[in-house]
Coordinates of C-alpha atoms in Angstrom, one line a residue:
M1 CA -27.8 -33.4 -0.4
A2 CA -31.3 -33.7 2.0
K3 CA -32.8 -31.2 0.2
T4 CA -32.1 -32.0 -3.0
E5 CA -33.6 -35.7 -2.6
V6 CA -36.2 -34.7 -1.5
R7 CA -37.0 -32.5 -4.3
R8 CA -36.2 -35.1 -6.2
V9 CA -39.2 -37.8 -4.9
F10 CA -41.5 -34.9 -5.6
R11 CA -41.3 -33.7 -8.9
M12 CA -44.0 -34.1 -11.3
T13 CA -43.1 -36.0 -13.9
P14 CA -45.4 -36.2 -17.2
I15 CA -46.0 -40.0 -15.9
R16 CA -47.1 -39.2 -12.3
L17 CA -49.6 -36.3 -13.9
T18 CA -51.4 -38.6 -16.0
L19 CA -51.5 -41.4 -12.7
L20 CA -52.8 -38.3 -10.4
M21 CA -55.2 -37.5 -13.4
I22 CA -57.3 -40.4 -13.5
P23 CA -58.9 -41.1 -9.9
C24 CA -60.1 -37.4 -10.9
M25 CA -61.6 -37.7 -13.9
T26 CA -63.4 -40.6 -12.8
F27 CA -64.7 -38.7 -9.5
V28 CA -66.1 -35.7 -11.5
W29 CA -67.3 -38.6 -14.1
M30 CA -69.3 -40.3 -11.6
F31 CA -70.0 -37.0 -10.2
N32 CA -72.1 -36.3 -13.0
R33 CA -73.8 -39.1 -13.1
L34 CA -75.3 -38.5 -10.5
L35 CA -76.9 -34.8 -11.3
P36 CA -80.0 -34.6 -13.5
P37 CA -79.3 -34.8 -17.2
T38 CA -79.1 -30.1 -18.4
R39 CA -80.0 -30.0 -22.2
Q40 CA -79.6 -27.6 -24.6
P41 CA -83.8 -26.6 -25.5
V42 CA -83.8 -27.4 -29.2
E43 CA -86.8 -25.7 -31.4
P44 CA -89.8 -27.7 -32.2
K45 CA -90.0 -28.4 -35.7
P46 CA -93.3 -26.6 -36.7
Q47 CA -96.1 -28.9 -37.6
L48 CA -99.3 -27.7 -39.5
P49 CA -102.4 -26.8 -37.4
S50 CA -105.0 -31.0 -38.3
K51 CA -107.2 -28.1 -38.8
L52 CA -105.4 -26.5 -42.1
K53 CA -104.2 -30.0 -43.7
T54 CA -106.7 -31.1 -46.4
S55 CA -106.5 -32.6 -49.5
V56 CA -105.4 -30.1 -52.3
N57 CA -102.1 -30.1 -52.8
Y58 CA -101.5 -26.1 -53.1
N59 CA -97.9 -27.0 -54.4
S60 CA -99.7 -28.0 -57.6
N61 CA -102.3 -25.8 -59.6
S62 CA -103.3 -29.0 -62.1
D63 CA -103.8 -31.0 -59.4
Q64 CA -105.4 -28.3 -57.1
E65 CA -108.0 -27.9 -60.0
S66 CA -109.0 -31.5 -60.3
E67 CA -109.1 -32.3 -57.1
C68 CA -111.4 -29.4 -56.6
S69 CA -113.5 -30.7 -59.8
H70 CA -116.4 -32.8 -57.4
Y71 CA -116.8 -29.8 -54.3
S72 CA -119.9 -27.6 -54.9
A73 CA -117.9 -25.0 -53.2
C74 CA -115.6 -24.8 -56.5
T75 CA -118.5 -25.5 -59.1
A76 CA -121.7 -23.7 -58.4
D77 CA -123.6 -20.5 -59.2
D78 CA -125.1 -19.5 -56.4
L79 CA -124.2 -19.7 -52.5
V80 CA -123.1 -22.9 -50.6
G81 CA -124.3 -23.4 -47.2
T82 CA -126.1 -21.2 -45.3
L83 CA -127.1 -17.5 -43.3
K84 CA -127.9 -17.3 -39.8
R85 CA -131.6 -16.3 -39.1
D86 CA -130.4 -13.3 -36.6
S87 CA -128.4 -11.7 -37.9
I88 CA -127.5 -8.1 -38.3
L89 CA -124.7 -8.1 -40.7
T90 CA -123.9 -10.2 -43.7
L91 CA -120.2 -9.4 -44.6
I92 CA -118.4 -10.1 -48.3
V93 CA -115.0 -10.8 -47.9
S94 CA -112.3 -11.9 -50.7
P95 CA -109.2 -13.2 -48.9
K96 CA -106.1 -14.2 -50.6
A97 CA -105.7 -17.7 -51.4
P98 CA -104.4 -19.8 -48.0
P99 CA -100.5 -20.0 -48.0
S100 CA -98.8 -22.3 -51.0
N101 CA -95.9 -24.7 -50.3
A102 CA -96.7 -24.9 -46.7
A103 CA -94.7 -27.8 -46.1
K104 CA -91.6 -26.4 -46.0
Y105 CA -92.3 -24.8 -42.7
S106 CA -90.7 -21.4 -43.0
N107 CA -91.4 -18.9 -40.5
E108 CA -93.0 -16.5 -42.7
T109 CA -95.6 -19.1 -43.9
L110 CA -96.0 -20.8 -40.8
F111 CA -96.8 -17.0 -39.3
A112 CA -99.2 -16.8 -42.5
W113 CA -101.1 -20.1 -41.2
Y114 CA -101.7 -19.5 -37.9
R115 CA -103.3 -15.7 -39.1
D116 CA -104.8 -17.3 -41.8
Q117 CA -106.6 -20.3 -38.7
F118 CA -107.5 -17.6 -36.2
L119 CA -108.8 -14.9 -39.1
Y120 CA -111.7 -17.8 -40.5
E121 CA -111.8 -19.4 -37.0
T122 CA -112.9 -15.9 -35.9
R123 CA -115.3 -15.3 -38.7
A124 CA -117.3 -19.0 -38.5
S125 CA -117.3 -18.1 -34.3
L126 CA -118.9 -13.8 -34.4
P127 CA -122.3 -14.2 -33.3
G128 CA -125.0 -11.5 -35.0
V129 CA -122.9 -11.5 -38.2
D130 CA -122.4 -13.9 -41.1
F131 CA -119.4 -13.6 -43.1
V132 CA -119.3 -15.4 -46.7
I133 CA -116.1 -15.8 -48.3
A134 CA -116.0 -15.2 -52.0
S135 CA -112.7 -15.9 -54.6
R136 CA -112.4 -16.8 -57.9
D137 CA -109.7 -19.6 -56.3
C138 CA -110.5 -23.3 -55.3
A139 CA -108.3 -23.5 -52.4
A140 CA -110.1 -20.4 -50.3
L141 CA -113.8 -21.9 -50.7
L142 CA -112.4 -25.1 -49.7
H143 CA -110.5 -23.8 -47.0
A144 CA -113.6 -21.2 -45.9
R145 CA -115.6 -24.5 -46.2
S146 CA -113.9 -26.2 -43.5
Y147 CA -114.5 -23.8 -40.9
G148 CA -118.6 -23.8 -41.7
L149 CA -118.3 -20.4 -43.2
P150 CA -120.8 -19.4 -46.8
T151 CA -119.3 -19.2 -49.8
Y152 CA -119.5 -17.7 -53.4
R153 CA -117.4 -18.6 -56.1
L154 CA -116.7 -15.4 -58.2
G155 CA -117.3 -14.7 -61.9
S156 CA -119.6 -18.3 -62.1
H157 CA -122.1 -15.1 -64.0
T158 CA -119.4 -13.4 -65.6
S159 CA -115.6 -12.8 -66.9
D160 CA -112.5 -13.6 -65.1
V161 CA -112.1 -9.2 -65.7
E162 CA -115.0 -8.5 -64.6
A163 CA -115.4 -10.9 -60.9
A164 CA -112.3 -8.9 -60.6
T165 CA -114.0 -5.8 -59.3
Y166 CA -115.6 -4.8 -56.6
R167 CA -118.9 -3.8 -58.5
H168 CA -119.4 -7.3 -59.2
I169 CA -118.6 -8.3 -55.8
L170 CA -120.8 -5.5 -54.2
N171 CA -123.8 -6.9 -56.6
A172 CA -122.6 -10.5 -55.4
V173 CA -124.0 -9.1 -51.7
H174 CA -126.8 -7.1 -52.5
S175 CA -128.5 -9.4 -55.0
S176 CA -127.2 -13.0 -55.3
I177 CA -126.5 -14.3 -51.7
G178 CA -130.0 -14.5 -50.3
A179 CA -129.2 -12.1 -47.2
T180 CA -131.6 -11.6 -45.2
S181 CA -129.9 -9.2 -42.9
P182 CA -130.9 -5.9 -41.9
F183 CA -127.3 -4.5 -42.7
I184 CA -125.0 -5.5 -45.6
G185 CA -121.5 -4.4 -46.6
F186 CA -118.1 -5.5 -47.6
A187 CA -114.1 -5.5 -46.2
N188 CA -111.0 -6.1 -47.0
G189 CA -109.6 -9.8 -47.1
D190 CA -106.9 -9.2 -43.6
I191 CA -109.4 -7.2 -41.2
L192 CA -109.8 -9.3 -38.1
F193 CA -113.1 -8.2 -36.4
D194 CA -114.5 -8.9 -32.6
T195 CA -118.0 -8.9 -31.3
S196 CA -117.9 -5.1 -31.7
L197 CA -119.3 -5.1 -35.1
A198 CA -122.6 -6.6 -34.3
D199 CA -122.3 -4.5 -31.3
T200 CA -122.0 -1.6 -33.5
M201 CA -124.0 -2.3 -35.7
R202 CA -127.3 -2.8 -33.2
G203 CA -126.5 0.6 -32.1
V204 CA -126.8 2.2 -35.7
M205 CA -129.8 0.2 -36.1
Q206 CA -131.4 2.3 -32.6
F207 CA -129.9 5.4 -34.3
R208 CA -132.3 5.2 -37.7
E209 CA -135.3 4.0 -35.6
S210 CA -135.1 6.9 -33.3
M211 CA -134.2 9.6 -36.0
G212 CA -136.3 8.1 -38.8
Q213 CA -133.2 7.5 -41.0
N214 CA -134.3 5.9 -44.4
H215 CA -131.0 4.7 -45.3
V216 CA -127.3 4.1 -43.9
G217 CA -123.4 4.0 -45.0
V218 CA -121.4 2.9 -42.4
F219 CA -117.2 3.2 -42.6
G220 CA -114.3 3.4 -40.9
R221 CA -110.9 3.1 -40.5
R222 CA -108.6 0.0 -39.6
I223 CA -105.6 -0.9 -36.4
N224 CA -102.1 -2.5 -37.9
V225 CA -101.1 -4.0 -35.2
D226 CA -97.2 -6.4 -34.6
V227 CA -98.4 -9.9 -33.0
E228 CA -95.9 -12.4 -32.7
R229 CA -96.1 -15.9 -34.1
S230 CA -96.3 -17.6 -30.7
A231 CA -99.8 -15.7 -30.0
L232 CA -101.4 -16.8 -32.7
Q233 CA -100.3 -20.9 -31.8
P234 CA -103.8 -22.9 -32.2
T235 CA -102.1 -24.6 -29.2
F236 CA -104.1 -21.3 -27.8
T237 CA -107.8 -21.1 -28.0
L238 CA -109.5 -18.7 -29.7
D239 CA -111.0 -17.0 -26.5
Q240 CA -106.9 -16.8 -25.7
R241 CA -105.8 -15.2 -29.2
L242 CA -108.4 -13.0 -29.7
L243 CA -107.3 -12.1 -26.2
N244 CA -103.2 -11.9 -27.1
V245 CA -104.1 -9.5 -29.9
Q246 CA -106.4 -6.6 -28.3
D247 CA -103.0 -6.9 -26.1
A248 CA -101.2 -6.3 -28.5
V249 CA -103.6 -3.3 -30.4
K250 CA -103.2 -1.6 -26.9
S251 CA -99.5 -1.7 -27.1
N252 CA -98.2 -1.2 -30.6
G253 CA -101.6 -0.9 -32.7
K254 CA -101.3 2.0 -34.8
L255 CA -105.1 3.3 -36.4
Y256 CA -104.4 3.2 -40.6
W257 CA -104.0 6.3 -42.2
T258 CA -107.2 8.5 -42.8
L259 CA -107.4 8.4 -46.3
A260 CA -108.0 4.7 -46.2
V261 CA -111.5 3.3 -45.7
D262 CA -111.7 -1.5 -45.2
Y263 CA -114.9 -1.7 -44.6
F264 CA -118.4 -0.5 -46.7
I265 CA -121.6 -2.0 -44.7
W266 CA -125.4 0.1 -45.5
N267 CA -128.6 -1.0 -45.0
R268 CA -129.7 -4.1 -47.3
E269 CA -133.0 -1.3 -48.5
L270 CA -130.6 1.0 -49.8
T271 CA -130.5 0.2 -53.8
L272 CA -127.8 1.5 -55.7
E273 CA -127.0 0.5 -59.6
F274 CA -124.0 -1.5 -59.6
S275 CA -123.5 -1.3 -63.5
C276 CA -123.2 2.6 -63.2
F277 CA -120.4 1.5 -61.0
P278 CA -116.0 2.1 -62.2
P279 CA -114.6 -1.0 -62.9
F280 CA -112.1 -0.8 -60.3
F281 CA -110.3 -3.8 -59.3
L282 CA -109.7 -5.4 -56.2
G283 CA -107.4 -5.1 -53.8
G284 CA -106.6 -1.9 -55.7
V285 CA -106.5 2.0 -53.9
E286 CA -109.2 4.3 -55.2
F287 CA -112.0 2.5 -54.3
D288 CA -112.3 3.1 -50.8
N289 CA -112.2 7.6 -51.4
W290 CA -114.9 6.8 -54.4
F291 CA -117.4 4.8 -52.6
T292 CA -117.4 6.7 -50.2
G293 CA -117.5 10.0 -51.7
L294 CA -121.0 8.3 -52.9
M295 CA -122.4 7.6 -50.0
N296 CA -121.6 11.0 -48.8
H297 CA -123.1 12.8 -51.8
Y298 CA -126.0 10.9 -52.0
E299 CA -129.2 12.7 -51.2
G300 CA -131.1 10.8 -47.7
V301 CA -128.0 8.5 -46.8
A302 CA -126.2 9.5 -43.3
T303 CA -122.5 8.3 -42.8
I304 CA -121.5 7.1 -39.9
D305 CA -117.8 6.7 -38.7
A306 CA -117.8 4.0 -36.8
T307 CA -113.8 3.6 -37.0
N308 CA -114.4 5.2 -33.0
S309 CA -116.3 2.0 -32.1
L310 CA -115.7 -0.9 -34.1
S311 CA -112.4 -2.5 -33.5
A312 CA -111.2 -3.6 -37.0
M313 CA -107.5 -5.1 -36.7
H314 CA -105.4 -5.8 -39.2
I315 CA -102.4 -7.9 -38.2
N316 CA -99.3 -7.4 -40.0
H317 CA -97.6 -9.8 -42.1
D318 CA -94.6 -8.1 -43.8
T319 CA -92.7 -4.5 -43.0
K320 CA -94.3 -3.1 -46.1
P321 CA -98.1 -2.3 -44.9
R322 CA -98.6 -0.3 -48.4
M323 CA -97.2 -2.7 -50.5
S324 CA -100.5 -2.8 -52.3
H325 CA -100.1 0.6 -53.6
S326 CA -97.8 -0.5 -55.6
S327 CA -99.9 -2.9 -57.2
L328 CA -101.1 -3.3 -60.5
A329 CA -104.6 -2.8 -59.9
S330 CA -103.6 0.1 -58.1
T331 CA -101.7 1.3 -60.7
F332 CA -105.2 0.5 -63.1
N333 CA -107.5 1.7 -60.6
R334 CA -105.5 5.8 -60.1
Q335 CA -106.0 6.1 -63.8
L336 CA -109.4 5.0 -63.5
D337 CA -109.5 7.2 -61.3
K338 CA -108.8 9.9 -62.7
L339 CA -111.0 10.2 -65.8
Q340 CA -114.2 9.8 -63.2
D341 CA -116.9 12.5 -62.7
K342 CA -117.7 13.2 -59.3
P343 CA -119.7 9.9 -57.7
S344 CA -123.0 11.9 -57.3
Q345 CA -123.6 11.2 -60.5
I346 CA -124.7 7.9 -59.3
F347 CA -128.5 6.7 -57.6
D348 CA -130.5 4.1 -57.4
K349 CA -132.7 2.5 -60.0
S350 CA -136.0 4.6 -58.9
D351 CA -134.2 7.8 -59.3
R352 CA -133.9 7.8 -63.8
R353 CA -130.3 10.5 -63.1
G354 CA -129.1 6.8 -63.1
C355 CA -125.5 6.8 -64.5
G356 CA -125.9 10.1 -65.8

């Protein structure tokens, strides 16, 4: 009987279990109060860099046009801004318009803003080189001016169709913007350069002087590189972002295919009859090969492949780096190229073989 009574006394009933849990839970609660709080990391809402916040409303074309009408960069017929006196090279580029709908803060848009800001800051800071931003888009021109870069409005003296051709933009860098540097040229709008650009052109200058070479044409390929968005955040200094990209080039950079050329540079005294050029459209394929062929056929011009000395980096921004090959401009350029004779028919104005 005694054993049975003991079992009854210590039998755990629901009421007894509840009464036992109350002090235990109280102890746990007090213990947790004494510990430092632990919080799950929350990714902050992306914020656009203040440098990129302008008065232009990118979500409305009509509002943008009225806003831009007050800015000389969007209405001037000539160069807006000043060129450096000591530049060895004046390079004209025609980038795309700034990303639209930035307020949505998508990962793709934010990465585009970071990359865009980095490109413009680098162009504005590189010594020895003048970058001229040429575009028909007012937002792109205003964006460039916000970084102090000189601009040139394409199409101010011609039709919109002609303004979209390579021959128009090459003629602009040669005769319309007043460049006084020893070398002039054109580069694709999404190419990042570093100090190797000016260094290479100084080497080309020494080559000309030592060899007595009158004319040169400098070409090269780009390096495609994948860069993390965090590496381009504007919280880093410009030098640190450039180092981040250069480190990425060492780890995953790849030279683009051999048939593609991303920049064209020549000495300013070399005069070409641009009106004789076929009307290849900007952003399309075929022109790079055609123009390189022209220089190779041009008597008295030494052509130089600067790929190994000049770092021309392209930060990949999508999973299809050759999307431009399927564009309307590329389709037109391919058909146009089939109709052309060899580029050896085009010479400078002093040669009456002219457009032949």
